[in-house]
């Protein structure tokens, strides 16, 4: 696919077809507020590009029956979500439905060359399984800040070897299609907005708690990336003056007190100190603990694990309370690896936010878990590249 | 003035003339990207409305000389900035230049009727001094959250008697012109963007430290008001777990530890405890202390006052560091009553932000004092109503 819409009307039509599926010319005309004749011109041009195809006759609204159109069924986007410890690769159609999804463990610290080898091999596996002849575009998420226009990671703290690496250019060449790159947290927010719990919400925060902690900020329907692409970096907000030493060199950062990594450390401490038989048994079995172990132990009623989750929820809730006061969102979504901690985590976060933020900001504020799990990032990645391709060139 | 622009092109032209002053048709045509003939149509329509008038011939660019146009010189906007303890009222021309400005002490807790009497009498005084025949529109700032579309204060903590009062409707009737109402902090941000230190900056934060503390958030050139109009309410972000009791009922809020009111209380404590002769002398002279006394004492070298300012700057800097990590602005402006604390305050804020936020977010981040002082709010108020009137009806 090299065609791009020629003007804002065509771009609007493509996005309506992406988000709403096949539709009749008549109904699309109502939504874009174009006259019948102008709409016909724009639709004909889209049909010529091959991005849109005819899809039979629409149900009658009286008078002459309108023709249905839809996005070309052979269009394929690749969504890639590179995490700290694993990578997700998925293929979607033009309506951003996930047709196939692979996950593979890897270490982002191995550097871009090794990671891209993995990504390309997973993409080839999806292609060879018959899900795609080729890719029309790819969206890539990385676990660090990105200079968005160029698609280049900038000073990513947990990604040695990636600083300044031309991810967009390199992958575009390898994949032979247009590529856009963004921070993984922004893509989770886009994914939940596209197909998850934030569907149709224009102003929301999406807090991702995985190995680290970040926040996607959506304002007026679009991601706010900030002046240098680092917006949403909330992991180093101070929650405890003089608190734990953080990897960044400061003390008392949120990430040092609660994140997937901090929770695993705290759980191992609890196991070794004899505060939890459940955790001790798990530690003995596998030699290490993860957030998933704490979730499982808590589900089995382990008091020490429940306490760790509640304390962590209080910490992150304290930060979210400040963000809610500052930003006054319509929705807060919590996602990432720790969503397995479930209701106990949410309850602690909610208690902090509803207690600490102004009633005016919390009176109508849902705080919910993300809905898409690991599909959020790859769906957001496909959304990112489709937003780019469905905009005027 | 009842005329409004009929379309987006006319609105764009009006704002260009407002922000750039008189201009030639030829140069305006370049800026709005309209053909000569289409531009002529739109300008002629604006001339018919009376919003725009001819202004002689432009300098030659070769060929036929272009005609200058400008906003009608008789247009007048009223800018009103209601604070906790005083009110500012100013009259501007359509280019938002302040032609006259009055300030009067009053207590917002007296309620809307008493306060409006003051506002109307100050407006009448400005009108009678010959600065305006009548007002074409008025912008009103109030020290609390506002349901923006209706122009109604909502649950304003320091404004008893104002909750749900139809400020927009009531003042529109009294003044006989269109009125828009917003939070005072948002108007300070708009004012600094229009004519002050944030001129031409699209993404910035404006922290107002007066009796309380609030933050104006500008994203992509427009004010972010949040889902319920309470965005920027940072005064109750926790800075000290288990800290001082705040008027809101929580402990350790920023406002409880640093604001104009907290600073005055701390200064009186220092004076009574014998920690500052300078403050003690001022307290004896006037029976109470204000932030201005602390500023004056600090300027005279008083160590206790310098310490109070530094400690306060650390507190507010701690919160701003979190906001910078979260929002990644291109500029932070500090304004409000405490700007008299000057460099000492700024130095403490900067130290916290540059120490605590990611280098990527602070590498190119000016933190500066507001430039307009008390004119920021009234200029922002005039900008607010002109944005409304210079938009398609």
Coordinates of C-alpha atoms in Angstrom, one line a residue, chain B:
Chain B
X1 CA -21.0 44.5 18.8
X2 CA -23.3 41.6 17.9
X3 CA -21.6 40.5 14.7
X4 CA -19.6 37.3 14.7
X5 CA -17.4 35.8 12.0
X6 CA -19.4 33.6 9.6
X7 CA -16.7 31.0 9.0
X8 CA -13.3 29.7 10.1
X9 CA -11.4 31.9 7.5
X10 CA -13.0 35.1 8.9
X11 CA -12.3 33.9 12.5
X12 CA -8.6 33.3 11.6
X13 CA -8.3 36.7 10.0
X14 CA -9.8 38.4 13.1
X15 CA -7.3 36.6 15.4
X16 CA -4.4 37.5 13.1
X17 CA -5.4 41.1 13.3
X18 CA -5.8 40.9 17.1
X19 CA -2.5 39.3 17.7
X20 CA -0.4 40.9 15.0
X21 CA -2.0 44.4 14.7
X22 CA -3.0 46.2 11.4
X23 CA -1.8 44.4 8.3
X24 CA -2.1 44.5 4.5
X25 CA -4.5 42.3 2.7
X26 CA -1.6 40.8 0.7
X27 CA 0.3 39.7 3.8
X28 CA -2.9 38.3 5.5
X29 CA -3.6 36.4 2.3
X30 CA -0.2 34.7 2.6
X31 CA -0.9 33.8 6.2
X32 CA -4.3 32.3 5.8
X33 CA -3.4 30.6 2.5
X34 CA -6.5 31.9 0.6
X35 CA -6.5 33.0 -3.0
X36 CA -6.7 36.7 -3.7
X37 CA -10.3 36.5 -4.8
X38 CA -11.5 34.4 -1.9
X39 CA -9.6 36.6 0.6
X40 CA -11.3 39.7 -0.9
X41 CA -14.7 38.1 -0.3
X42 CA -14.0 37.3 3.3
X43 CA -12.4 40.7 4.0
X44 CA -15.3 42.5 2.4
X45 CA -17.7 40.6 4.6
X46 CA -15.7 41.5 7.7
X47 CA -15.7 45.2 6.7
X48 CA -19.5 44.9 6.3
X49 CA -19.9 43.6 9.9
X50 CA -17.9 46.6 11.2
X51 CA -15.5 44.4 13.1
X52 CA -12.7 45.4 10.7
X53 CA -12.0 48.8 9.1
X54 CA -9.7 50.0 6.3
X55 CA -6.5 51.5 7.5
X56 CA -4.8 53.2 4.5
X57 CA -2.4 51.8 1.9
X58 CA 0.4 49.3 2.8
X59 CA 4.0 49.8 1.9
X60 CA 4.7 48.7 -1.7
X61 CA 5.8 45.2 -2.5
X62 CA 6.0 46.0 -6.2
X63 CA 2.9 46.2 -8.4
X64 CA -0.4 47.6 -7.1
X65 CA -0.2 48.7 -3.5
X66 CA -2.2 46.6 -1.1
X67 CA -4.7 48.1 1.4
X68 CA -4.2 47.8 5.1
X69 CA -7.0 46.6 7.4
X70 CA -7.3 46.6 11.2
X71 CA -9.8 45.7 13.9
X72 CA -12.3 48.5 14.5
X73 CA -10.6 51.0 16.9
X74 CA -13.8 51.6 18.9
X75 CA -14.1 47.9 20.0
X76 CA -13.7 47.5 23.8
X77 CA -13.4 44.4 26.0
X78 CA -13.7 44.4 29.8
X79 CA -11.3 42.1 31.7
X80 CA -12.3 41.2 35.3
X81 CA -10.1 39.2 37.6
X82 CA -11.8 38.4 40.9
X83 CA -9.3 37.2 43.5
X84 CA -9.7 36.1 47.1
X85 CA -9.0 39.5 48.6
X86 CA -9.2 42.0 45.7
X87 CA -10.6 42.6 42.2
X88 CA -8.9 43.8 39.1
X89 CA -10.9 45.4 36.3
X90 CA -9.4 46.6 33.0
X91 CA -10.6 47.8 29.6
X92 CA -8.7 46.8 26.5
X93 CA -9.0 47.5 22.8
X94 CA -9.7 44.7 20.3
X95 CA -5.9 44.1 20.1
X96 CA -6.1 43.3 23.9
X97 CA -3.9 46.2 24.9
X98 CA -4.8 47.4 28.4
X99 CA -6.1 51.0 28.1
X100 CA -7.0 51.4 31.8
X101 CA -6.8 49.2 34.9
X102 CA -8.3 49.5 38.4
X103 CA -7.7 47.4 41.5
X104 CA -9.8 47.4 44.6
X105 CA -9.6 45.4 47.8
X106 CA -12.7 43.2 48.5
X107 CA -13.5 39.8 50.0
X108 CA -14.8 37.2 47.7
X109 CA -16.6 35.6 50.7
X110 CA -19.0 38.5 50.7
X111 CA -20.7 36.6 47.8
X112 CA -21.6 37.4 44.2
X113 CA -24.0 40.2 44.8
X114 CA -21.6 42.4 46.8
X115 CA -18.7 41.5 44.5
X116 CA -20.6 42.3 41.3
X117 CA -21.6 45.7 42.7
X118 CA -17.8 46.4 43.0
X119 CA -17.1 45.1 39.6
X120 CA -19.9 47.1 38.0
X121 CA -18.9 50.3 39.8
X122 CA -15.2 49.9 38.6
X123 CA -16.4 49.1 35.1
X124 CA -18.5 52.3 35.2
X125 CA -15.6 54.3 36.4
X126 CA -13.5 53.1 33.5
X127 CA -16.3 53.8 31.0
X128 CA -16.9 57.3 32.5
X129 CA -13.2 58.2 32.2
X130 CA -13.7 58.1 28.4
X131 CA -11.9 54.8 27.8
X132 CA -15.1 53.1 26.4
X133 CA -18.5 54.1 25.2
X134 CA -19.7 50.6 25.9
X135 CA -18.3 47.1 26.2
X136 CA -18.4 44.6 23.3
X137 CA -17.7 41.7 25.6
X138 CA -16.3 40.8 29.0
X139 CA -14.2 38.0 30.4
X140 CA -14.5 37.2 34.1
X141 CA -12.0 35.2 36.2
X142 CA -13.0 33.7 39.6
X143 CA -10.8 32.0 42.2
X144 CA -12.3 28.5 41.9
X145 CA -13.4 25.8 39.5
X146 CA -15.9 26.8 36.8
X147 CA -18.3 24.7 34.7
X148 CA -17.0 26.4 31.6
X149 CA -19.8 26.0 29.0
X150 CA -22.3 27.6 31.4
X151 CA -19.9 30.0 33.2
X152 CA -21.0 28.8 36.6
X153 CA -18.6 28.3 39.6
X154 CA -18.8 24.7 41.0
X155 CA -18.1 23.9 44.6
X156 CA -15.5 26.6 44.9
X157 CA -13.8 26.0 48.3
X158 CA -12.9 29.6 49.1
X159 CA -16.0 31.2 47.7
X160 CA -19.0 30.5 49.9
X161 CA -22.2 31.6 48.3
X162 CA -20.9 31.3 44.7
X163 CA -21.7 27.6 44.1
X164 CA -23.9 27.3 41.1
X165 CA -24.4 31.1 40.8
X166 CA -25.0 32.0 37.1
X167 CA -22.1 34.4 36.8
X168 CA -22.1 34.5 33.0
X169 CA -25.8 35.1 32.7
X170 CA -26.1 37.6 35.5
X171 CA -23.1 39.8 34.4
X172 CA -24.1 39.5 30.8
X173 CA -27.5 41.1 31.7
X174 CA -25.9 43.8 33.9
X175 CA -23.2 44.7 31.4
X176 CA -25.4 44.3 28.3
X177 CA -22.7 42.3 26.4
X178 CA -21.5 38.7 25.9
X179 CA -19.6 37.3 28.9
X180 CA -17.3 34.3 29.4
X181 CA -16.2 33.0 32.8
X182 CA -13.2 30.9 33.7
X183 CA -10.9 30.0 36.6
X184 CA -8.5 32.9 37.5
X185 CA -5.4 30.6 37.0
X186 CA -6.5 29.7 33.5
X187 CA -6.8 33.4 32.7
X188 CA -3.3 34.1 34.0
X189 CA -2.0 31.4 31.7
X190 CA -3.9 32.9 28.7
X191 CA -2.7 36.4 29.6
X192 CA 1.0 35.4 29.7
X193 CA 0.5 33.5 26.5
X194 CA -1.2 36.5 24.8
X195 CA 1.2 39.2 25.9
X196 CA 3.7 37.9 28.3
X197 CA 6.5 35.4 28.8
X198 CA 4.6 32.5 27.2
X199 CA 4.0 34.4 24.0
X200 CA 4.1 31.8 21.1
X201 CA 4.5 28.8 23.5
X202 CA 2.0 26.1 22.8
X203 CA 2.6 23.7 25.7
X204 CA 3.3 25.2 29.1
X205 CA 2.3 25.2 32.8
X206 CA 1.4 28.4 34.7
X207 CA 1.6 28.0 38.5
X208 CA -0.2 30.8 40.4
X209 CA 0.9 31.1 44.0
X210 CA -1.4 33.5 45.8
X211 CA -3.7 33.0 48.7
X212 CA -3.9 29.4 47.4
X213 CA -2.1 27.6 44.6
X214 CA -3.3 26.5 41.2
X215 CA -2.0 25.6 37.8
X216 CA -3.1 26.6 34.3
X217 CA -2.4 23.9 31.7
X218 CA -2.0 24.9 28.1
X219 CA -1.9 22.1 25.5
X220 CA -1.4 22.8 21.8
X221 CA -2.2 26.4 22.4
X222 CA -5.5 26.0 24.3
X223 CA -6.3 25.7 28.0
X224 CA -6.9 22.2 29.2
X225 CA -9.9 22.5 31.7
X226 CA -10.4 18.8 32.3
X227 CA -13.5 16.6 32.4
X228 CA -15.3 18.7 35.0
X229 CA -13.4 22.0 34.8
X230 CA -11.2 21.4 37.8
X231 CA -7.9 20.6 36.0
X232 CA -4.9 22.4 37.6
X233 CA -6.1 22.1 41.2
X234 CA -2.6 21.2 42.5
X235 CA -3.0 22.9 45.9
X236 CA -4.1 19.7 47.6
X237 CA -1.4 17.4 46.2
X238 CA 0.3 15.8 49.1
X239 CA 3.8 17.0 49.8
X240 CA 4.3 15.5 53.3
X241 CA 2.7 12.3 54.4
X242 CA 1.1 13.0 57.8
X243 CA 2.0 16.7 57.4
X244 CA 0.0 19.8 58.3
X245 CA -3.7 19.7 58.5
X246 CA -5.2 21.5 55.5
X247 CA -8.5 23.4 55.3
X248 CA -9.7 20.6 53.0
X249 CA -9.5 18.0 55.8
X250 CA -6.5 16.1 54.5
X251 CA -3.0 16.3 55.9
X252 CA 0.2 17.4 54.1
X253 CA -1.4 19.3 51.2
X254 CA 0.9 21.7 49.3
X255 CA -1.3 24.7 50.2
X256 CA -1.1 23.9 53.9
X257 CA 2.7 24.0 53.6
X258 CA 3.2 26.8 51.1
X259 CA 0.9 29.5 49.7
X260 CA 0.5 33.2 50.4
X261 CA -1.6 32.3 53.5
X262 CA 0.7 29.6 54.8
X263 CA 3.7 31.9 54.4
X264 CA 2.1 34.7 56.3
X265 CA 1.3 32.3 59.2
X266 CA 4.8 30.9 59.2
X267 CA 6.2 34.5 59.2
X268 CA 4.0 35.5 62.2
X269 CA 5.2 32.3 64.0
X270 CA 8.8 33.2 63.3
X271 CA 8.3 36.8 64.5
X272 CA 6.6 35.7 67.7
X273 CA 9.2 33.0 68.4
X274 CA 12.0 35.6 68.2
X275 CA 13.6 34.1 65.1
X276 CA 13.5 37.4 63.2
X277 CA 13.8 41.0 64.4
X278 CA 12.8 42.3 61.0
X279 CA 9.6 40.3 60.9
X280 CA 8.8 41.1 64.6
X281 CA 9.1 44.8 63.8
X282 CA 6.8 44.5 60.9
X283 CA 4.3 42.5 62.9
X284 CA 4.3 45.1 65.6
X285 CA 3.8 47.9 63.1
X286 CA 0.8 46.5 61.3
X287 CA -0.6 43.8 63.6
X288 CA -0.3 41.1 60.8
X289 CA 2.1 39.9 58.2
X290 CA 1.7 39.1 54.5
X291 CA 3.8 37.5 51.8
X292 CA 4.8 41.0 50.8
X293 CA 6.4 41.5 54.3
X294 CA 8.4 38.3 53.9
X295 CA 9.5 39.5 50.5
X296 CA 10.6 42.9 51.9
X297 CA 12.4 41.3 54.9
X298 CA 14.2 38.8 52.6
X299 CA 15.3 41.7 50.4
X300 CA 16.7 43.3 53.5
X301 CA 18.7 40.2 54.1
X302 CA 16.6 38.7 56.9
X303 CA 17.7 35.1 57.3
X304 CA 14.5 33.7 58.7
X305 CA 12.5 35.1 55.7
X306 CA 15.0 33.7 53.2
X307 CA 14.7 30.3 54.9
X308 CA 10.9 30.4 54.7
X309 CA 11.0 31.3 51.0
X310 CA 13.5 28.5 50.3
X311 CA 11.5 25.9 52.2
X312 CA 8.4 27.0 50.4
X313 CA 10.2 26.9 47.0
X314 CA 11.3 23.4 47.8
X315 CA 7.8 22.3 48.5
X316 CA 6.3 23.8 45.4
X317 CA 9.3 22.7 43.4
X318 CA 8.7 19.1 44.6
X319 CA 5.2 19.2 43.1
X320 CA 6.3 21.0 39.9
X321 CA 9.0 18.3 39.5
X322 CA 6.2 15.7 39.4
X323 CA 4.1 17.7 37.0
X324 CA 7.1 18.2 34.7
X325 CA 7.8 14.4 34.7
X326 CA 4.1 13.8 33.9
X327 CA 3.4 16.6 31.4
X328 CA 6.8 17.4 29.8
X329 CA 6.0 21.1 29.2
X330 CA 8.1 23.4 27.1
X331 CA 8.0 26.2 29.8
X332 CA 6.9 26.7 33.4
X333 CA 5.7 30.1 34.5
X334 CA 5.4 31.1 38.1
X335 CA 3.0 33.9 38.9
X336 CA 0.7 35.3 41.5
X337 CA 1.1 37.3 44.7
X338 CA 4.3 35.6 45.7
X339 CA 6.3 36.6 42.6
X340 CA 7.7 39.3 44.9
X341 CA 9.7 36.5 46.5
X342 CA 11.6 36.6 43.2
X343 CA 14.9 34.9 42.6
X344 CA 15.1 33.0 46.0
X345 CA 11.9 31.3 45.3
X346 CA 12.8 30.5 41.7
X347 CA 16.2 29.1 42.6
X348 CA 14.6 26.7 45.1
X349 CA 12.0 25.6 42.6
X350 CA 14.5 25.1 39.9
X351 CA 16.8 23.1 42.1
X352 CA 14.0 20.6 42.9
X353 CA 12.8 20.3 39.3
X354 CA 16.3 19.9 37.8
X355 CA 17.3 17.4 40.5
X356 CA 14.1 15.3 40.4
X357 CA 12.8 15.2 36.9
X358 CA 14.3 13.2 34.0
X359 CA 17.1 15.1 32.2
X360 CA 15.1 14.6 28.9
X361 CA 12.2 16.6 30.4
X362 CA 14.4 19.4 31.9
X363 CA 17.2 19.6 29.3
X364 CA 15.5 22.6 27.6
X365 CA 13.0 23.7 30.2
X366 CA 12.9 27.4 31.2
X367 CA 11.3 28.0 34.7
X368 CA 10.5 31.7 34.8
X369 CA 8.4 34.3 36.6
X370 CA 5.3 35.7 34.9
X371 CA 5.9 39.0 33.2
X372 CA 2.6 40.8 33.4
X373 CA 1.9 40.8 37.2
X374 CA -1.7 41.8 37.9
X375 CA -2.3 42.6 34.2
X376 CA -2.0 38.9 33.4
X377 CA -5.4 38.0 34.6
X378 CA -7.3 40.9 33.0
X379 CA -5.5 40.4 29.7
X380 CA -6.3 36.7 29.8
X381 CA -10.0 37.6 30.6
X382 CA -10.1 39.9 27.5
X383 CA -8.4 37.1 25.5
X384 CA -11.1 34.7 26.6
X385 CA -14.0 36.8 25.5
X386 CA -12.3 37.8 22.2
X387 CA -11.6 34.1 21.4
X388 CA -15.3 33.5 21.9
X389 CA -16.4 36.5 19.8
X390 CA -13.8 35.9 17.1
X391 CA -15.1 32.3 16.5
X392 CA -17.8 31.4 14.1
X393 CA -21.2 31.9 15.8

